[in-house]
JSON list of C-alpha atoms in Angstrom, two decimals:
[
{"chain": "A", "resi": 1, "resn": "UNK", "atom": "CA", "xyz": [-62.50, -2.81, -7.52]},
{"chain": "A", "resi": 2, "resn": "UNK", "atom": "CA", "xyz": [-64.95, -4.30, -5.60]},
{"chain": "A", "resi": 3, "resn": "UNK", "atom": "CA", "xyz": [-66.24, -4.59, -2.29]},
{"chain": "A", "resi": 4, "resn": "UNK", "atom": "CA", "xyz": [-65.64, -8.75, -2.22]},
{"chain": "A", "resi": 5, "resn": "UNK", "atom": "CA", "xyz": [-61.69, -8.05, -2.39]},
{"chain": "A", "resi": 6, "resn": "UNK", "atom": "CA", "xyz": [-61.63, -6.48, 0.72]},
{"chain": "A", "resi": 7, "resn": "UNK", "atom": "CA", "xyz": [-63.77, -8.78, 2.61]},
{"chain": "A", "resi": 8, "resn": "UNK", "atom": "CA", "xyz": [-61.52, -11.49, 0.94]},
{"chain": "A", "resi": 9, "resn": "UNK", "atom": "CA", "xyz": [-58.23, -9.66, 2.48]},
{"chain": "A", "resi": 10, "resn": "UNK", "atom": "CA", "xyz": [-59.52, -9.07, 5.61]},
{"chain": "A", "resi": 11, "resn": "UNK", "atom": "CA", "xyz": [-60.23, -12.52, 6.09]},
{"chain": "A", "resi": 12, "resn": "UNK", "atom": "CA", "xyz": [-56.95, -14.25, 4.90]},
{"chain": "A", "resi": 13, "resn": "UNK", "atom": "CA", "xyz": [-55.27, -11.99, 7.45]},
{"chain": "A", "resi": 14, "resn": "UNK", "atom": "CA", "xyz": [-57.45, -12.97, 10.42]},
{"chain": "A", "resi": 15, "resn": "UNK", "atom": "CA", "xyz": [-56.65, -16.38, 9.19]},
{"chain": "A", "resi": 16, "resn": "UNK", "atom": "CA", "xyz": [-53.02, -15.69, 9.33]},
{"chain": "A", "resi": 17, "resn": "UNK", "atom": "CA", "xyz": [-53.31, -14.06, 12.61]},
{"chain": "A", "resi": 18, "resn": "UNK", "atom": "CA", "xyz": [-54.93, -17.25, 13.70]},
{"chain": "A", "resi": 19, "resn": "UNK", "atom": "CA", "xyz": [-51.51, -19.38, 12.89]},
{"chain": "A", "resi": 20, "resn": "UNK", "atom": "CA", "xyz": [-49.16, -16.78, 15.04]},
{"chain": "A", "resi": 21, "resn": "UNK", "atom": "CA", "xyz": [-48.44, -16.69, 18.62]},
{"chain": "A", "resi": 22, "resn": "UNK", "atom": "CA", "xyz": [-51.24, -15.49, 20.78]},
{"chain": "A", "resi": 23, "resn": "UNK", "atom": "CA", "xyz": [-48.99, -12.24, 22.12]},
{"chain": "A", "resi": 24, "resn": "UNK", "atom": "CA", "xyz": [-48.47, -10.78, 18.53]},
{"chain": "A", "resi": 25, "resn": "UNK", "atom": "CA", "xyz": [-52.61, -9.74, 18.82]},
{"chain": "A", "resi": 26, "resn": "UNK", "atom": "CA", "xyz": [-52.10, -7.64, 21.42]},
{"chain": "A", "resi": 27, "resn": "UNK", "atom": "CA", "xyz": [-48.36, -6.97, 21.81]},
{"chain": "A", "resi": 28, "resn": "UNK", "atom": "CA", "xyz": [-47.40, -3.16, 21.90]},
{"chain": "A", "resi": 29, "resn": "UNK", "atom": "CA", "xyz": [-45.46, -1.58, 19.08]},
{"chain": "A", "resi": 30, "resn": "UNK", "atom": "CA", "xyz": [-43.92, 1.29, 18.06]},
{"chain": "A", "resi": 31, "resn": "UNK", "atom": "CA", "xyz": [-45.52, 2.67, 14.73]},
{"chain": "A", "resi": 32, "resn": "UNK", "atom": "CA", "xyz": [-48.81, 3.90, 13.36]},
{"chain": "A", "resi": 33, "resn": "UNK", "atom": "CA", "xyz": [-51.01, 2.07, 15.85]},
{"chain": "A", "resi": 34, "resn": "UNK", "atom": "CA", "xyz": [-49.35, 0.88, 19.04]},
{"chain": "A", "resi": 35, "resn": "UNK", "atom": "CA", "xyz": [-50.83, -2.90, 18.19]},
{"chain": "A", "resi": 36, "resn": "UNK", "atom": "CA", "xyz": [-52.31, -5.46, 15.22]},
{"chain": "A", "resi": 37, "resn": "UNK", "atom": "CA", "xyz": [-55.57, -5.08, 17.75]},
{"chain": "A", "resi": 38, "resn": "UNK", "atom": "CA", "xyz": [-55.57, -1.35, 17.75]},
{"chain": "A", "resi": 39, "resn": "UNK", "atom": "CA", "xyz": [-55.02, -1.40, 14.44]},
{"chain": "A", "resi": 40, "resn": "UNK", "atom": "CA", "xyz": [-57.66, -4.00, 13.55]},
{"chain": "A", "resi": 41, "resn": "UNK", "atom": "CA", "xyz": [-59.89, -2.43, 15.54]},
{"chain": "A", "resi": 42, "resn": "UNK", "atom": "CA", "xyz": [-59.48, 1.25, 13.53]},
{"chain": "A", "resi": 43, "resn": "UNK", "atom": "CA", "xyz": [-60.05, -0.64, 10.43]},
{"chain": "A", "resi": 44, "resn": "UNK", "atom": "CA", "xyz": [-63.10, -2.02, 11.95]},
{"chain": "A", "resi": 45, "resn": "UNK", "atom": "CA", "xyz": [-64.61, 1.01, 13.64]},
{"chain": "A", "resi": 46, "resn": "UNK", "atom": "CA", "xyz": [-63.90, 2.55, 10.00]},
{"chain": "A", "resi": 47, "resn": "UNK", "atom": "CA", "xyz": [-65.94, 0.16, 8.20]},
{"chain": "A", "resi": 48, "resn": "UNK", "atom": "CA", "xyz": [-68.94, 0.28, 10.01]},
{"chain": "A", "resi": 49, "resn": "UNK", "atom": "CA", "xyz": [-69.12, 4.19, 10.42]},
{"chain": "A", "resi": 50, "resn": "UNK", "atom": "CA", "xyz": [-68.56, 4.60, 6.75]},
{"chain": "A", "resi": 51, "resn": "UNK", "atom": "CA", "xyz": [-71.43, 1.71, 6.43]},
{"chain": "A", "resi": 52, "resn": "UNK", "atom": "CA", "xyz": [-73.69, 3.93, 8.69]},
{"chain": "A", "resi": 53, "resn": "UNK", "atom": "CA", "xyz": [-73.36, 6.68, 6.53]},
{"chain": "A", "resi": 54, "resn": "UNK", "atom": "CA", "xyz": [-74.30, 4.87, 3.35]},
{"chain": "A", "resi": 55, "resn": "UNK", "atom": "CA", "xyz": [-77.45, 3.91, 5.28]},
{"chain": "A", "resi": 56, "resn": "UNK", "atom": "CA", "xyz": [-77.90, 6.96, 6.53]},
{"chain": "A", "resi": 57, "resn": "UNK", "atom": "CA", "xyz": [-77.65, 5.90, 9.94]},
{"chain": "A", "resi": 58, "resn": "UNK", "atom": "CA", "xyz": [-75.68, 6.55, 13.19]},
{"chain": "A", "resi": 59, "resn": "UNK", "atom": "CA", "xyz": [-72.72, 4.79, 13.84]},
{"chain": "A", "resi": 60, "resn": "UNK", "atom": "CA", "xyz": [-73.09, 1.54, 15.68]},
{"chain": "A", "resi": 61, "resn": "UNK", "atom": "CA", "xyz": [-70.29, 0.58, 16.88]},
{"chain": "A", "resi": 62, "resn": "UNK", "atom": "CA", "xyz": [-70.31, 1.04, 21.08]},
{"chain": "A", "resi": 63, "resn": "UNK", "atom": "CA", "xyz": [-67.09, -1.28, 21.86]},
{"chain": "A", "resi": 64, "resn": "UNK", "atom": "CA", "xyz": [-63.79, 0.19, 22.43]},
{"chain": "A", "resi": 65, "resn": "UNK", "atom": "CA", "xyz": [-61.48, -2.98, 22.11]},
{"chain": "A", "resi": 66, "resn": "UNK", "atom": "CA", "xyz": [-61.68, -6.34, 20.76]},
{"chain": "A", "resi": 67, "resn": "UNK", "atom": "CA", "xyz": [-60.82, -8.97, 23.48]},
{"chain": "A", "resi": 68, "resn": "UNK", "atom": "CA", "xyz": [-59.38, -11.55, 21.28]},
{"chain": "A", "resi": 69, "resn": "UNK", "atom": "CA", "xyz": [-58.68, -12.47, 17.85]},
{"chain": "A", "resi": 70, "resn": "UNK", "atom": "CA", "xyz": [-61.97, -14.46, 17.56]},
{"chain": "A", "resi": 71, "resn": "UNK", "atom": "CA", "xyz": [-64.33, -11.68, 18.71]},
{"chain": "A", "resi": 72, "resn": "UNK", "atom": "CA", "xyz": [-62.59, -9.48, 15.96]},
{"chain": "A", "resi": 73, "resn": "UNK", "atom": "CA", "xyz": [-63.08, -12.12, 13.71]},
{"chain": "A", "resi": 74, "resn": "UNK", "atom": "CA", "xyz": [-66.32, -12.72, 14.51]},
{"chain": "A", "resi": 75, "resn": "UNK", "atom": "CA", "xyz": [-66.98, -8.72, 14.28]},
{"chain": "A", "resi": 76, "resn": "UNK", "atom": "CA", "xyz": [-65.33, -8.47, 10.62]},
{"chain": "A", "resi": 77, "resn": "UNK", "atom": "CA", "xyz": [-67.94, -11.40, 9.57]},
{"chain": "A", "resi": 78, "resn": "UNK", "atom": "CA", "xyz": [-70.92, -9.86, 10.58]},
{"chain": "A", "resi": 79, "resn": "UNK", "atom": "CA", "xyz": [-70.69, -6.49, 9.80]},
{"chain": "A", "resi": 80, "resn": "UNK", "atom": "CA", "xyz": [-69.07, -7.43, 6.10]},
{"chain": "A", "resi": 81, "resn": "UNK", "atom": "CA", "xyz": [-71.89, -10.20, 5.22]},
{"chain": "A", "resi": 82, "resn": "UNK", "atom": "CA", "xyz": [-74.12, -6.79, 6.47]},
{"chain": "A", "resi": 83, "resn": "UNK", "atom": "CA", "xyz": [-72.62, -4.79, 3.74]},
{"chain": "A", "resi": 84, "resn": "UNK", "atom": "CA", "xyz": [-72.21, -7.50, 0.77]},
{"chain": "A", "resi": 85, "resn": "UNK", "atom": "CA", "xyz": [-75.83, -7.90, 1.40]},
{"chain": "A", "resi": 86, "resn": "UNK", "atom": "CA", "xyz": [-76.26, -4.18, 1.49]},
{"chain": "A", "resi": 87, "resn": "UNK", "atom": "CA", "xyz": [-74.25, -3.63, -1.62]},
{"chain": "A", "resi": 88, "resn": "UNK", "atom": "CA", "xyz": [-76.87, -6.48, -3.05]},
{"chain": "A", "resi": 89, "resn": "UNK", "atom": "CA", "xyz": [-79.52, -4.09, -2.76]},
{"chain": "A", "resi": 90, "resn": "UNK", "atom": "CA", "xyz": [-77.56, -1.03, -3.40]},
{"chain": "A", "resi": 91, "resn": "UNK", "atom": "CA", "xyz": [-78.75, 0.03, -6.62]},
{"chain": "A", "resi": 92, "resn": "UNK", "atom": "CA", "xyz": [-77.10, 3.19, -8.32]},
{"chain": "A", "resi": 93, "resn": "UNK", "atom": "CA", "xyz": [-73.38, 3.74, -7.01]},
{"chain": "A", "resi": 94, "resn": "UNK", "atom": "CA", "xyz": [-73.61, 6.90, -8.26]},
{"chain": "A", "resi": 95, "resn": "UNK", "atom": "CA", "xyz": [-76.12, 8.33, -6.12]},
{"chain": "A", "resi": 96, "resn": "UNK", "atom": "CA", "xyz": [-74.67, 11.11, -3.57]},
{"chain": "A", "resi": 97, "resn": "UNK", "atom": "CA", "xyz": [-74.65, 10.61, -0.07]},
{"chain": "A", "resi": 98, "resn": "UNK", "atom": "CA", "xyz": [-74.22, 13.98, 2.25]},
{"chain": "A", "resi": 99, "resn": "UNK", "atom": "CA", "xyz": [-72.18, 13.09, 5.90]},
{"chain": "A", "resi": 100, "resn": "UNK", "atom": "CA", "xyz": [-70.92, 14.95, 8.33]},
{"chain": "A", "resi": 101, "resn": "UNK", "atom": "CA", "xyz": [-67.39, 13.79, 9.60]},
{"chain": "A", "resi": 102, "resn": "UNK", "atom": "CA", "xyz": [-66.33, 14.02, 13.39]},
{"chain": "A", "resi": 103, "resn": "UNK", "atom": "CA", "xyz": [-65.77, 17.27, 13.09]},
{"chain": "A", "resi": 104, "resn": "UNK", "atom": "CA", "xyz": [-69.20, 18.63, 11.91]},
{"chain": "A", "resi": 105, "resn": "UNK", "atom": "CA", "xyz": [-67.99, 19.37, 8.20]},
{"chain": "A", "resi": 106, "resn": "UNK", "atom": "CA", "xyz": [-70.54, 18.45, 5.83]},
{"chain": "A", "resi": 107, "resn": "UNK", "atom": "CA", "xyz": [-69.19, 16.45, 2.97]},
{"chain": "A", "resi": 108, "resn": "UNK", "atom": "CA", "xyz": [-70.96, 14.57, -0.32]},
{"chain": "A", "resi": 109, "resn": "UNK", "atom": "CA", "xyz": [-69.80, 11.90, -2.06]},
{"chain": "A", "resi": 110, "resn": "UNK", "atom": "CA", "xyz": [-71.26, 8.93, -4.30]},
{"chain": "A", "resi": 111, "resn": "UNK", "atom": "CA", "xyz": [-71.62, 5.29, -2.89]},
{"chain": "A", "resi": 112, "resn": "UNK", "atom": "CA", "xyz": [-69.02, 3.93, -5.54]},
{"chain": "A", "resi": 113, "resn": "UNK", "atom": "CA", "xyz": [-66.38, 6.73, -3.83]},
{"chain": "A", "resi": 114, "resn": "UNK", "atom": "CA", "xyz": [-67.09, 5.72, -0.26]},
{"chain": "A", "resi": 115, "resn": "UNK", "atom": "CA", "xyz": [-67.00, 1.68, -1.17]},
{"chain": "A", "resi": 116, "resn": "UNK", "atom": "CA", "xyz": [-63.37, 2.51, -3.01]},
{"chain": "A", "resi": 117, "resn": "UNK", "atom": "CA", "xyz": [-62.15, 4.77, -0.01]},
{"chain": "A", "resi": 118, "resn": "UNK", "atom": "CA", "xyz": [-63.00, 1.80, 2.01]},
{"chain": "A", "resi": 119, "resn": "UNK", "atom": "CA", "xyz": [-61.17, -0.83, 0.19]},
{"chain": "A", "resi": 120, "resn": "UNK", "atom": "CA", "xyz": [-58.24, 1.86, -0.10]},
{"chain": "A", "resi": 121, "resn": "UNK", "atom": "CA", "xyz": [-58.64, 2.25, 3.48]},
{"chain": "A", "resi": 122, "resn": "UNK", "atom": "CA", "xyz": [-58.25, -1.50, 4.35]},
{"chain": "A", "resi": 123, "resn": "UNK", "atom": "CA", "xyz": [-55.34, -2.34, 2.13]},
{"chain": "A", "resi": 124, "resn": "UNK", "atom": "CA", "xyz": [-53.51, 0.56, 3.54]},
{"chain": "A", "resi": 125, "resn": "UNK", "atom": "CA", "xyz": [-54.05, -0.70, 7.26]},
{"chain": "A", "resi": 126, "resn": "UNK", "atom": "CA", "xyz": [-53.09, -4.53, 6.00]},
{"chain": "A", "resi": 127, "resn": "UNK", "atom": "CA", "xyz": [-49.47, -3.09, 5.12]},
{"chain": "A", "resi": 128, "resn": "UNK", "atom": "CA", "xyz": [-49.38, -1.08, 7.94]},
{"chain": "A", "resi": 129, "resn": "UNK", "atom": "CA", "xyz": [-50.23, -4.52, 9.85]},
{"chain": "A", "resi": 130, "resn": "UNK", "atom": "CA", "xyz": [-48.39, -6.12, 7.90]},
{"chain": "A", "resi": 131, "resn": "UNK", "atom": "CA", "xyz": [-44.81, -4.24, 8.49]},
{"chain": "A", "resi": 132, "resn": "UNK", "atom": "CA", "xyz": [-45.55, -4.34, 12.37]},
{"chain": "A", "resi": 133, "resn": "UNK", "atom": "CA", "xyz": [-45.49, -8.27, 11.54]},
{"chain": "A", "resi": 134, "resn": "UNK", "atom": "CA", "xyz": [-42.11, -7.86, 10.81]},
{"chain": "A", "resi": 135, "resn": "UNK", "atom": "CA", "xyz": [-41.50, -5.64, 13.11]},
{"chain": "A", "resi": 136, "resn": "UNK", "atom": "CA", "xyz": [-42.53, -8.64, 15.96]},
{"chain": "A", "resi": 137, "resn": "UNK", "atom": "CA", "xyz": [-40.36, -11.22, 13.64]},
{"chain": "A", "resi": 138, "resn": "UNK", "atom": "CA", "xyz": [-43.24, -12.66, 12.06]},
{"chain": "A", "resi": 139, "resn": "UNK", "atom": "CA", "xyz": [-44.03, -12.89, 8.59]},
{"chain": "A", "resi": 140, "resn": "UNK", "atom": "CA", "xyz": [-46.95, -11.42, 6.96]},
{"chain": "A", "resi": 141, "resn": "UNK", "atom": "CA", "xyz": [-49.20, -12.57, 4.07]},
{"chain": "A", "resi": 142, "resn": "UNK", "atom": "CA", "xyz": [-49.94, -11.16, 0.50]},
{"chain": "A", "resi": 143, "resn": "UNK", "atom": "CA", "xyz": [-53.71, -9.84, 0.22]},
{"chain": "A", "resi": 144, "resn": "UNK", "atom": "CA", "xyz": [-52.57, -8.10, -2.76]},
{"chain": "A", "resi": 145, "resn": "UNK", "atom": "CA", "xyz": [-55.68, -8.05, -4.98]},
{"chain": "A", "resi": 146, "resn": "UNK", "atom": "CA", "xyz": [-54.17, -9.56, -7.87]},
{"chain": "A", "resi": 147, "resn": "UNK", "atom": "CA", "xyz": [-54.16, -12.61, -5.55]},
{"chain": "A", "resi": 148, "resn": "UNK", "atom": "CA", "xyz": [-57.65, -12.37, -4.84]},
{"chain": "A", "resi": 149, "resn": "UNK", "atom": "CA", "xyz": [-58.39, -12.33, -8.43]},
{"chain": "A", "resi": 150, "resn": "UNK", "atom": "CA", "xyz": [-55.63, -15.57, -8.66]},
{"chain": "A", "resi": 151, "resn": "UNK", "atom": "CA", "xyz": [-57.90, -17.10, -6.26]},
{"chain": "A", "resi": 152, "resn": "UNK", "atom": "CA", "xyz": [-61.14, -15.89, -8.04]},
{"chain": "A", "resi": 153, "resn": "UNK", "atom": "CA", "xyz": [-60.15, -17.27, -10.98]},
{"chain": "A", "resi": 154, "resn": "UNK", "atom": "CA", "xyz": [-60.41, -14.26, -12.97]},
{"chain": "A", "resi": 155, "resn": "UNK", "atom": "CA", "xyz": [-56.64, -13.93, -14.20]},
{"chain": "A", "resi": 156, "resn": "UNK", "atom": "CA", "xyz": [-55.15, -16.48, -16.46]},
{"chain": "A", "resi": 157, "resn": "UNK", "atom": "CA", "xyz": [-52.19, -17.78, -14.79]}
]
């Protein structure tokens, strides 16, 4: 699976966002995360720490919220044209990569392992987005990947 897919998702679900009442964003919930922003935002935060550790780097995010749907839009863009242009000049996706997680545990795995986790990651948050949809009596939208391929043109329909 690659990288592209979840960029792809991400986006068509900003996009749907875009089409629903302004309120939905930001309106409290019960279930995993008490909003679509809170939970947006985890996804977010997620990316780009997991990113910093590919680079070896700290982790740059320093916000705590996104204000509206187009900052977190806006957010998503930048930091995923950062990694697809990353992942350009990648090179072996086997190559180990040692982090320590917020707890101070030392961990190691490849590049290919933390780019799947991360896709994994994202879909899982979609669905959780997506049932809080329904929860608000909205309806969601399919970023299934077989879609994304669909829309790739690499399955024969």
């Amino acid at each position: 699976m690659e990288f592209s897919y979840h960029v792809w998702a991400t986006r068509k679900l900003l996009g749907h966002l875009k089409t629903l009442p302004r309120d939905v964003f930001r309106k409290e919930i019960q279930s995993v995360f008490p909003s679509v922003e809170r939970t947006l935002f985890h996804l977010y935060e997620v990316d780009a720490l997991w990113f910093s550790r590919l680079k070896g780097e700290p982790s740059p995010v320093d916000k705590k919220m996104f204000e509206t749907l187009d900052e977190c839009e806006m957010d998503f863009s930048d930091l995923h044209s950062e990694i697809l242009d990353w992942l350009d000049d990648m090179g072996d996706g086997t190559v180990s990569i040692s982090y320590q997680t917020s707890k101070g545990e030392t961990f190691q795995n490849t590049r290919e392992e933390i780019l799947k986790h991360l896709i994994n990651h994202g879909t899982y948050h979609r669905g959780n987005i997506s049932a809080m949809l329904r929860q608000l009596g909205e309806k969601g939208v399919s970023t299934d990947y077989i879609y994304y391929l669909r829309e790739k043109g690499d399955v024969l329909l």
